[in-house]
């Protein structure tokens, strides 16, 4: 079959054809719509790469510079598009290098399929060259995994993998394929998986629980919504906005939930959690009904659990039954996909306003502005702040850019101050907190949505963990905008050392290279900013560039991120300084 003929095939529900297992892998990916995959070749996966060479017109393979970069790129691709990301690697170290990204995808509910090569099946368990038990290693951090040892298994297992990865609460799946299964032949035909016995990814919404939830919301005097990424994953943004506006309930977000409704929405009262906004944190412990939607009561949101919203009736809208009552005891649990459950509760809700209650958020917001925000966004000190860099990005992007942040102080600043008008605008490593996430994730995000501006906001520490992915940008010409906020410190750890360890800055001072010279070595446009008067023009130049751009901004070395809830403290003990 020539390339021109192959490009017209969907390989879905077609007559059987005798092909190799390796070719079957490629045809399965095409049938699932995987047109962009990220990976790194090696001996145990070489038969698949050999077949991939023949299908370049249908699948764009992106050669990352490290397998971890492949997983983060696949995550960025998935997070911004809602499609399943795909990463591929060889056996042994190639497979183990995927683990950090897989674990990140698991805790942040990112749909991803990882395919690894494996030694021939007769060598399994013999400690052969580059053999590792990747199925055993990845079991705790995957939604499902499976080892294929015969070619005949490939279509059914890959169909199942994509179904599991994208259905219900999404997550990563790993498929390990022995080399003899890749070389073996099968009579190939492909059918998508539409269901698996005993696996019920979306619970049916219970009308009794819906009614109970609606009654609590309608009778509440001081209700508060806290929403998470479940709204975005469920594609429930419109239903969520309708519920917020009809009920008149102030709504706060976790870092994974931001952008589901615009930052500027009058009922959007800010971020909860360790570095969240003052008002929603303080008033969590004053509300009478707490409505959690698509969030899992992570410890960074709740602080001290025994003091978290003990006065409130708690309603939990959640797709995963395992999350209900795991951390916070709920009074009403509404299981189901957020899109369906919010659509069904909307007609049960009374049209309402909570004017006096909203005034409390406004009052606390003014206090936070005077104590914190004014100094972050309108500083009087000589040195640049991270906040004013985000302010300038907002001015240039008008809230339409996707912000991909790494992990650390800059991440909290980006989440606090970036403006979003469009959903799926905030892409970050939430649950695992993976330094090195942002650069490769931004590559994947830009490739998934080339029409959208993608800005990676990274600290000088995390940047150097995956700096080699500049090579991927150089080779693919992905027009990612990279902003490194350089304070010559591992800033978040340094902040804790300052506040809780008497300024003993143990192993947090960074002696950094010339980042601009490195970027220029990869033929990226690059600039360094050290003065406030240089910032606006540099950001404008970056944002108007049609190509990849690197901008280093040298910021204050010892700035801290406030507000802050100290570890082990309650949300009521949030500090402004």
Coordinates of C-alpha atoms in Angstrom, one line a residue:
X1 CA 0.0 0.0 0.0
X2 CA 1.6 3.3 -1.0
X3 CA 1.7 6.4 1.1
X4 CA -1.0 8.2 -0.9
X5 CA -3.5 5.3 -0.4
X6 CA -2.6 5.0 3.3
X7 CA -3.4 8.7 3.9
X8 CA -7.0 8.1 2.9
X9 CA -7.4 5.2 5.3
X10 CA -8.9 5.6 8.8
X11 CA -8.1 1.9 9.8
X12 CA -11.3 2.0 11.8
X13 CA -13.7 -0.9 11.2
X14 CA -11.9 -1.9 7.9
X15 CA -11.5 -5.4 6.5
X16 CA -8.7 -7.5 8.1
X17 CA -5.2 -7.2 6.6
X18 CA -2.1 -9.2 7.5
X19 CA 0.5 -6.8 8.9
X20 CA 3.2 -6.7 11.6
X21 CA 2.5 -5.9 15.2
X22 CA 4.6 -2.7 14.9
X23 CA 2.5 -1.5 12.0
X24 CA -0.6 -2.3 13.9
X25 CA 0.5 0.0 16.7
X26 CA 0.8 2.9 14.2
X27 CA -2.6 2.1 12.6
X28 CA -4.2 1.9 16.0
X29 CA -2.9 5.4 16.9
X30 CA -4.2 6.8 13.6
X31 CA -7.6 5.2 14.2
X32 CA -7.7 7.0 17.6
X33 CA -6.9 10.3 16.0
X34 CA -3.4 10.6 17.5
X35 CA -1.8 12.8 14.9
X36 CA 1.0 14.1 17.1
X37 CA 3.1 11.9 19.4
X38 CA 6.2 12.6 21.4
X39 CA 9.1 10.2 22.0
X40 CA 12.6 9.0 21.8
X41 CA 13.7 5.9 19.9
X42 CA 15.8 2.9 21.1
X43 CA 16.4 -0.7 20.4
X44 CA 13.3 -2.3 22.0
X45 CA 10.9 0.1 20.2
X46 CA 12.8 0.3 16.9
X47 CA 10.3 -1.9 14.9
X48 CA 7.5 0.7 15.8
X49 CA 9.8 3.6 14.8
X50 CA 10.6 1.8 11.5
X51 CA 6.8 1.6 10.7
X52 CA 6.3 5.2 11.9
X53 CA 8.8 6.3 9.2
X54 CA 6.3 5.0 6.6
X55 CA 3.4 6.9 8.1
X56 CA 4.9 10.4 8.4
X57 CA 2.1 11.9 6.4
X58 CA -0.5 10.8 9.1
X59 CA 1.5 11.0 12.4
X60 CA 3.8 13.8 13.4
X61 CA 6.4 12.4 15.7
X62 CA 8.2 14.9 17.8
X63 CA 11.7 13.9 18.9
X64 CA 12.1 15.4 22.4
X65 CA 15.5 15.5 24.0
X66 CA 14.5 13.4 27.0
X67 CA 11.7 10.9 27.6
X68 CA 10.5 13.0 30.6
X69 CA 10.1 15.8 28.1
X70 CA 8.0 13.6 25.9
X71 CA 5.5 12.9 28.7
X72 CA 5.3 16.6 29.7
X73 CA 4.8 17.6 26.1
X74 CA 2.0 15.0 25.8
X75 CA 0.5 16.4 29.0
X76 CA 0.6 20.0 27.6
X77 CA -1.0 18.7 24.3
X78 CA -3.8 17.0 26.3
X79 CA -4.4 19.7 28.8
X80 CA -5.0 22.5 26.3
X81 CA -6.9 20.4 23.7
X82 CA -8.8 17.8 25.8
X83 CA -7.4 15.1 23.5
X84 CA -5.3 12.1 24.6
X85 CA -1.6 12.8 24.7
X86 CA 0.7 10.1 23.4
X87 CA 4.3 9.5 24.5
X88 CA 6.6 6.6 23.2
X89 CA 9.9 5.3 24.5
X90 CA 12.2 2.3 24.5
X91 CA 12.7 -0.2 27.3
X92 CA 14.9 0.2 30.4
X93 CA 16.0 3.8 31.1
X94 CA 13.7 5.0 28.3
X95 CA 10.7 3.6 30.0
X96 CA 11.7 4.7 33.5
X97 CA 12.4 8.2 32.3
X98 CA 8.6 8.4 31.6
X99 CA 7.6 7.8 35.2
X100 CA 7.7 11.4 36.5
X101 CA 5.4 12.6 33.7
X102 CA 3.1 9.6 34.2
X103 CA 2.9 10.3 37.9
X104 CA 2.2 14.0 37.2
X105 CA -0.6 13.0 34.7
X106 CA -2.1 10.6 37.2
X107 CA -2.5 13.1 40.1
X108 CA -3.6 15.9 37.7
X109 CA -6.1 13.6 35.8
X110 CA -4.5 14.1 32.4
X111 CA -5.5 11.7 29.6
X112 CA -2.3 10.1 28.2
X113 CA -1.2 6.9 26.6
X114 CA 2.4 5.9 26.9
X115 CA 3.8 3.1 24.8
X116 CA 7.1 1.4 25.7
X117 CA 9.2 -1.2 24.0
X118 CA 10.3 -4.3 25.9
X119 CA 12.8 -7.0 25.5
X120 CA 11.6 -10.2 23.7
X121 CA 9.2 -12.2 25.7
X122 CA 11.5 -15.2 26.1
X123 CA 14.0 -12.9 27.9
X124 CA 11.5 -11.4 30.4
X125 CA 12.7 -11.8 33.9
X126 CA 16.3 -12.6 32.8
X127 CA 17.8 -9.2 33.5
X128 CA 18.4 -8.8 29.8
X129 CA 20.0 -5.6 28.5
X130 CA 17.8 -2.7 29.1
X131 CA 15.1 -4.8 30.7
X132 CA 13.0 -3.2 33.5
X133 CA 9.6 -4.3 34.9
X134 CA 8.0 -1.1 33.8
X135 CA 4.5 -2.6 34.3
X136 CA 5.4 -3.2 38.0
X137 CA 7.1 0.2 38.4
X138 CA 4.3 2.2 36.8
X139 CA 1.4 0.4 38.5
X140 CA 1.0 2.9 41.4
X141 CA 1.0 5.9 39.0
X142 CA -1.2 4.7 36.1
X143 CA -4.9 4.4 35.7
X144 CA -4.3 1.1 33.9
X145 CA -1.3 -0.6 32.4
X146 CA -0.7 -3.8 30.4
X147 CA 2.1 -5.8 28.8
X148 CA 1.6 -7.1 25.3
X149 CA 3.6 -10.3 24.4
X150 CA 1.8 -11.3 21.1
X151 CA 1.0 -9.3 18.1
X152 CA -2.7 -10.4 18.2
X153 CA -3.3 -8.5 21.4
X154 CA -2.3 -5.1 20.1
X155 CA -5.5 -3.7 18.6
X156 CA -7.8 -4.6 21.5
X157 CA -5.3 -3.5 24.2
X158 CA -4.6 -0.1 22.5
X159 CA -8.3 0.5 22.0
X160 CA -8.9 -0.2 25.7
X161 CA -6.0 2.0 26.6
X162 CA -7.4 5.1 24.9
X163 CA -10.9 4.4 26.2
X164 CA -9.6 4.2 29.8
X165 CA -7.3 7.2 29.5
X166 CA -10.1 9.6 28.2
X167 CA -13.2 8.2 30.0
X168 CA -14.6 9.3 33.3
X169 CA -11.9 10.9 35.4
X170 CA -9.0 10.9 32.9
X171 CA -5.6 9.6 33.5
X172 CA -2.4 8.0 32.1
X173 CA -2.2 4.4 30.7
X174 CA 1.0 2.6 29.9
X175 CA 1.3 -0.2 27.3
X176 CA 4.5 -2.2 27.3
X177 CA 5.1 -4.2 24.0
X178 CA 7.7 -6.9 23.7
X179 CA 10.0 -6.8 20.7
X180 CA 8.7 -10.2 19.4
X181 CA 5.2 -8.9 19.5
X182 CA 6.2 -5.9 17.4
X183 CA 7.9 -8.2 14.8
X184 CA 5.0 -10.8 14.9
X185 CA 2.1 -10.7 12.4
X186 CA -1.6 -10.5 12.9
X187 CA -4.8 -10.2 10.9
X188 CA -5.4 -6.6 11.7
X189 CA -8.7 -4.9 12.1
X190 CA -9.5 -2.1 14.6
X191 CA -12.6 -1.3 16.6
X192 CA -12.8 1.5 19.2
X193 CA -13.5 0.4 22.7
X194 CA -16.9 1.6 23.8
X195 CA -17.1 0.0 27.3
X196 CA -15.5 -2.4 29.7
X197 CA -17.4 -4.8 31.9
X198 CA -17.3 -3.7 35.6
X199 CA -15.8 -0.4 34.7
X200 CA -18.3 2.5 35.1
X201 CA -16.4 5.7 34.4
X202 CA -19.3 8.1 34.8
X203 CA -21.7 7.5 37.8
X204 CA -25.4 8.2 37.1
X205 CA -26.6 11.4 38.7
X206 CA -28.9 10.7 41.6
X207 CA -32.0 13.0 41.5
X208 CA -32.5 12.7 45.3
X209 CA -29.0 14.0 45.9
X210 CA -29.5 16.8 43.4
X211 CA -32.6 17.9 45.2
X212 CA -30.9 17.8 48.5
X213 CA -28.0 19.9 47.2
X214 CA -30.4 22.4 45.6
X215 CA -32.3 22.8 48.8
X216 CA -29.1 23.6 50.8
X217 CA -28.0 26.1 48.1
X218 CA -31.4 27.8 47.9
X219 CA -31.6 28.2 51.7
X220 CA -28.0 29.3 52.3
X221 CA -27.2 32.7 53.6
X222 CA -23.4 32.6 53.1
X223 CA -22.7 30.0 50.4
X224 CA -19.3 29.5 48.8
X225 CA -18.4 27.6 45.6
X226 CA -14.9 26.1 45.3
X227 CA -14.3 24.7 41.9
X228 CA -11.5 22.6 40.4
X229 CA -10.3 21.1 37.2
X230 CA -13.3 18.8 37.0
X231 CA -15.3 21.6 35.5
X232 CA -12.8 21.9 32.7
X233 CA -12.3 18.2 32.2
X234 CA -16.1 17.7 32.0
X235 CA -16.4 20.5 29.5
X236 CA -18.9 22.0 31.8
X237 CA -17.8 25.7 31.6
X238 CA -21.2 27.0 30.3
X239 CA -23.2 24.9 32.7
X240 CA -21.0 26.1 35.6
X241 CA -21.3 29.7 34.6
X242 CA -25.1 29.4 34.5
X243 CA -25.2 27.8 38.0
X244 CA -23.0 30.5 39.4
X245 CA -25.0 33.4 37.9
X246 CA -28.4 32.0 38.7
X247 CA -27.5 31.1 42.3
X248 CA -25.5 34.3 42.8
X249 CA -23.0 32.3 44.9
X250 CA -19.4 33.7 45.0
X251 CA -17.0 31.2 43.4
X252 CA -13.3 30.5 44.2
X253 CA -10.9 28.3 42.3
X254 CA -8.1 25.8 42.9
X255 CA -5.0 26.3 40.7
X256 CA -6.2 23.5 38.5
X257 CA -9.6 25.0 38.0
X258 CA -8.7 28.6 37.1
X259 CA -9.9 29.8 33.6
X260 CA -13.2 27.8 33.7
X261 CA -14.9 31.2 33.9
X262 CA -13.2 34.5 33.1
X263 CA -10.9 36.0 35.8
X264 CA -12.9 39.2 35.5
X265 CA -16.3 37.6 36.2
X266 CA -18.0 39.5 39.1
X267 CA -18.7 36.3 41.1
X268 CA -15.1 35.0 40.6
X269 CA -13.6 35.8 44.1
X270 CA -10.1 34.4 43.5
X271 CA -8.0 31.4 44.4
X272 CA -8.1 29.3 47.5
X273 CA -5.2 27.4 49.1
X274 CA -1.7 28.0 50.5
X275 CA -1.0 31.1 48.4
X276 CA -4.5 31.9 47.4
X277 CA -6.5 35.1 48.0
X278 CA -7.2 36.4 51.5
X279 CA -11.0 36.6 51.1
X280 CA -12.0 33.1 49.9
X281 CA -9.5 31.5 52.3
X282 CA -10.8 33.4 55.4
X283 CA -14.4 33.1 54.4
X284 CA -14.2 29.3 53.8
X285 CA -14.4 29.1 57.6
X286 CA -17.4 31.5 57.7
X287 CA -19.6 30.1 54.9
X288 CA -22.7 28.1 55.9
X289 CA -22.7 26.0 52.7
X290 CA -19.6 25.0 50.9
X291 CA -20.2 23.7 47.4
X292 CA -17.2 21.8 46.0
X293 CA -17.3 21.2 42.2
X294 CA -14.8 19.0 40.5
X295 CA -12.1 19.3 43.2
X296 CA -10.6 16.8 45.6
X297 CA -9.9 18.8 48.8
X298 CA -6.1 18.7 48.4
X299 CA -4.1 19.5 51.5
X300 CA -2.8 22.7 49.8
X301 CA -6.4 23.8 49.6
X302 CA -7.7 22.8 53.0
X303 CA -4.7 23.5 55.3
X304 CA -5.4 21.9 58.7
X305 CA -8.2 19.5 58.0
X306 CA -9.6 19.4 61.5
X307 CA -10.3 23.2 61.2
X308 CA -11.5 23.3 57.6
X309 CA -15.1 24.6 57.1
X310 CA -16.3 22.8 60.2
X311 CA -19.3 25.2 60.4
X312 CA -20.5 24.5 56.9
X313 CA -22.7 22.0 55.2
X314 CA -20.6 20.5 52.5
X315 CA -21.9 19.6 49.0
X316 CA -19.5 17.7 46.7
X317 CA -20.0 17.4 43.0
X318 CA -17.6 14.7 41.9
X319 CA -17.1 12.1 39.2
X320 CA -14.8 9.8 41.2
X321 CA -16.5 8.1 44.1
X322 CA -13.1 7.5 45.7
X323 CA -12.7 11.2 46.3
X324 CA -16.0 11.6 48.3
X325 CA -15.4 11.7 52.0
X326 CA -11.7 11.0 51.5
X327 CA -10.5 14.2 53.1
X328 CA -13.6 16.2 54.0
X329 CA -16.8 14.7 55.2
X330 CA -19.7 15.7 52.9
X331 CA -23.3 16.2 53.7
X332 CA -24.5 15.7 50.1
X333 CA -22.5 14.0 47.4
X334 CA -23.6 14.5 43.8
X335 CA -21.8 11.9 41.7
X336 CA -21.5 12.3 38.0
X337 CA -19.9 14.3 35.2
X338 CA -20.0 18.0 36.1
X339 CA -21.6 18.9 32.7
X340 CA -24.5 16.6 33.4
X341 CA -25.0 17.2 37.1
X342 CA -24.8 21.0 36.8
X343 CA -27.2 21.0 33.9
X344 CA -29.7 19.0 36.0
X345 CA -29.4 21.1 39.1
X346 CA -29.8 24.4 37.3
X347 CA -33.6 24.4 37.0
X348 CA -33.8 23.4 40.7
X349 CA -32.0 26.5 41.8
X350 CA -33.7 29.8 42.8
X351 CA -32.5 33.0 41.2
X352 CA -30.6 34.7 44.0
X353 CA -28.1 37.4 45.0
X354 CA -25.9 37.5 48.0
X355 CA -25.1 41.1 48.1
X356 CA -24.1 41.5 51.8
X357 CA -22.1 38.3 51.7
X358 CA -20.2 39.4 48.6
X359 CA -19.3 42.7 50.3
X360 CA -17.2 40.7 52.8
X361 CA -15.1 39.3 49.9
X362 CA -14.7 42.8 48.6
X363 CA -13.6 44.2 52.0
X364 CA -11.0 41.4 52.4
X365 CA -9.9 41.9 48.8
X366 CA -9.1 45.6 49.6
X367 CA -7.0 44.6 52.6
X368 CA -5.1 42.1 50.5
X369 CA -4.6 44.7 47.8
X370 CA -3.1 47.2 50.2
X371 CA -0.9 44.6 52.0
X372 CA 0.2 42.5 49.1
X373 CA -1.1 43.1 45.6
X374 CA -0.2 46.7 45.4
X375 CA 3.4 45.8 46.2
X376 CA 3.5 43.0 43.7
X377 CA 2.0 44.8 40.7
X378 CA 2.9 48.4 41.5
X379 CA 6.2 48.2 43.4
X380 CA 8.1 51.1 44.6
X381 CA 11.3 49.2 45.2
X382 CA 14.1 49.4 42.6
X383 CA 14.1 45.7 41.6
X384 CA 11.6 44.1 39.4
X385 CA 8.9 41.8 40.9
X386 CA 7.4 38.7 39.4
X387 CA 4.0 40.2 39.7
X388 CA 4.7 43.1 37.4
X389 CA 6.0 40.8 34.8
X390 CA 2.7 38.9 34.8
X391 CA 0.9 42.3 34.7
X392 CA 2.8 43.2 31.5
X393 CA 2.0 39.8 29.9
X394 CA -1.7 40.4 30.7
X395 CA -1.5 43.8 29.1
X396 CA -0.1 42.3 25.9
X397 CA -2.1 39.1 25.8
X398 CA -5.5 40.6 26.8
X399 CA -6.2 37.4 28.8
X400 CA -6.2 35.2 25.7
X401 CA -2.8 33.5 26.1
X402 CA -2.3 30.1 27.6
X403 CA 0.1 30.4 30.5
X404 CA 2.2 27.3 31.2
X405 CA 3.9 27.6 34.5
X406 CA 6.5 25.5 36.2
X407 CA 6.7 24.9 40.0
X408 CA 7.7 27.4 42.6
X409 CA 7.2 31.1 43.5
X410 CA 6.6 32.1 39.9
X411 CA 3.9 29.4 39.6
X412 CA 1.9 30.9 42.5
X413 CA 2.5 34.4 41.1
X414 CA 1.3 33.3 37.6
X415 CA -1.8 31.6 39.0
X416 CA -2.6 34.6 41.2
X417 CA -2.1 37.3 38.6
X418 CA -2.5 35.9 35.1
X419 CA -5.8 36.9 33.5
X420 CA -7.9 34.4 31.6
X421 CA -10.8 34.9 29.3
X422 CA -10.7 31.5 27.8
X423 CA -10.9 28.0 29.3
X424 CA -7.9 25.7 29.4
X425 CA -5.7 28.8 29.8
X426 CA -3.7 27.7 32.9
X427 CA -1.5 24.7 32.4
X428 CA 0.7 23.7 35.4
X429 CA 1.8 20.8 37.5
X430 CA -0.6 20.9 40.4
X431 CA -0.6 17.7 42.5
X432 CA 2.9 16.4 41.9
X433 CA 4.6 19.8 41.7
X434 CA 7.1 18.8 39.0
X435 CA 9.9 21.2 38.4
X436 CA 10.9 21.0 34.7
X437 CA 7.2 20.6 33.6
X438 CA 6.7 23.9 31.9
X439 CA 9.1 24.1 28.9
X440 CA 8.1 20.7 27.3
X441 CA 4.5 21.1 28.3
X442 CA 4.4 24.5 26.5
X443 CA 5.8 22.8 23.4
X444 CA 2.9 20.3 23.5
X445 CA 0.3 23.0 24.1
X446 CA 1.6 25.1 21.2
X447 CA 1.5 22.1 18.9
X448 CA -2.0 21.2 19.9
X449 CA -3.3 24.8 19.4
X450 CA -0.9 26.6 17.0
X451 CA -3.4 29.5 16.7
X452 CA -3.2 30.3 20.4
X453 CA -0.4 32.2 22.1
X454 CA 1.4 30.0 24.6
X455 CA 3.7 31.6 27.2
X456 CA 5.8 29.4 29.5
X457 CA 6.6 31.1 32.8
X458 CA 9.5 29.4 34.5
X459 CA 11.9 29.9 37.4
X460 CA 15.6 29.6 36.9
X461 CA 15.7 26.3 38.9
X462 CA 13.0 24.4 37.1
X463 CA 14.1 25.8 33.7
X464 CA 17.4 24.0 34.0
X465 CA 15.8 20.6 34.7
X466 CA 14.5 20.4 31.1
X467 CA 16.5 23.1 29.4
X468 CA 17.5 20.5 26.8
X469 CA 14.0 20.8 25.3
X470 CA 15.2 24.0 23.7
X471 CA 16.6 21.5 21.1
X472 CA 13.0 20.3 20.4
X473 CA 11.9 23.9 19.8
X474 CA 15.0 24.5 17.6
X475 CA 14.1 21.4 15.5
X476 CA 10.3 21.8 15.3
X477 CA 10.2 25.6 15.2
X478 CA 7.3 25.6 17.8
X479 CA 6.6 29.3 18.5
X480 CA 6.7 29.0 22.3
X481 CA 7.3 32.2 24.3
X482 CA 9.6 31.5 27.2
X483 CA 9.8 33.8 30.2
X484 CA 12.4 32.9 32.9
X485 CA 12.0 34.8 36.1
X486 CA 15.5 34.7 37.4
X487 CA 16.2 35.4 41.1
X488 CA 19.3 33.2 41.4
X489 CA 17.5 31.1 44.0
X490 CA 15.3 28.1 44.4
X491 CA 12.8 30.7 45.4
X492 CA 10.0 28.7 47.1
X493 CA 12.4 26.7 49.2
X494 CA 14.3 29.8 50.0
X495 CA 11.1 31.5 51.2
X496 CA 10.4 28.7 53.6
X497 CA 14.0 28.8 54.8
X498 CA 13.6 32.5 55.5
X499 CA 10.3 32.2 57.3
X500 CA 10.7 28.9 59.2
X501 CA 14.5 28.1 59.2
X502 CA 16.0 31.4 60.4
X503 CA 17.3 32.3 56.9
X504 CA 19.6 29.3 56.6
X505 CA 19.7 29.1 52.9
X506 CA 20.9 25.6 52.6
X507 CA 21.6 24.6 49.0
X508 CA 19.1 27.1 47.5
X509 CA 21.5 29.7 46.0
X510 CA 21.8 29.2 42.2
X511 CA 24.9 30.1 40.2
X512 CA 23.3 30.3 36.8
X513 CA 24.7 30.3 33.3
X514 CA 24.1 32.9 30.7
X515 CA 20.6 31.9 29.7
X516 CA 20.4 34.4 26.7
X517 CA 23.6 32.9 25.2
X518 CA 22.3 29.4 25.6
X519 CA 19.0 30.4 23.9
X520 CA 20.9 32.0 21.0
X521 CA 22.9 28.8 20.6
X522 CA 19.5 27.2 19.7
X523 CA 18.9 30.1 17.3
X524 CA 16.1 31.6 19.5
X525 CA 15.4 35.3 19.6
X526 CA 16.5 36.2 23.2
X527 CA 16.7 39.1 25.5
X528 CA 17.5 39.9 29.1
X529 CA 15.7 42.5 31.1
X530 CA 17.2 44.0 34.3
X531 CA 15.4 47.3 34.6
X532 CA 11.8 48.3 34.9
X533 CA 11.9 50.7 32.0
X534 CA 13.0 47.9 29.7
X535 CA 10.1 45.5 30.6
X536 CA 7.2 46.7 28.6
X537 CA 9.0 46.9 25.3
X538 CA 10.7 43.5 25.8
X539 CA 7.3 41.8 26.5
X540 CA 5.7 43.5 23.5
X541 CA 8.6 42.4 21.3
X542 CA 8.2 38.8 22.6
X543 CA 4.4 38.7 22.2
X544 CA 4.4 40.1 18.7
X545 CA 7.1 37.7 17.5
X546 CA 5.9 35.0 15.1
X547 CA 8.7 32.7 16.3
X548 CA 9.9 31.2 19.5
X549 CA 11.3 33.8 21.9
X550 CA 13.3 33.6 25.1
X551 CA 13.0 36.4 27.7
X552 CA 15.0 36.4 30.9
X553 CA 13.7 38.9 33.6
X554 CA 16.0 39.4 36.5
X555 CA 13.8 39.9 39.5
X556 CA 14.3 40.6 43.2
X557 CA 16.2 37.9 44.9
X558 CA 14.4 37.7 48.2
X559 CA 10.8 38.5 47.3
X560 CA 8.2 36.3 49.0
X561 CA 4.8 35.1 47.8
X562 CA 2.0 36.2 50.1
X563 CA -0.7 35.5 51.2
X564 CA 0.5 32.3 52.7
X565 CA -1.0 29.6 54.9
X566 CA 1.9 28.0 56.9
X567 CA 2.2 24.3 56.8
X568 CA -0.1 22.7 59.4
X569 CA -2.1 25.9 59.9
X570 CA -5.8 26.4 59.1
X571 CA -7.1 28.6 56.2
X572 CA -8.1 31.2 58.9
X573 CA -4.5 31.6 59.8
X574 CA -3.5 32.9 56.4
X575 CA -0.6 35.4 56.6
X576 CA -0.4 38.6 54.6
X577 CA 3.2 39.3 55.5

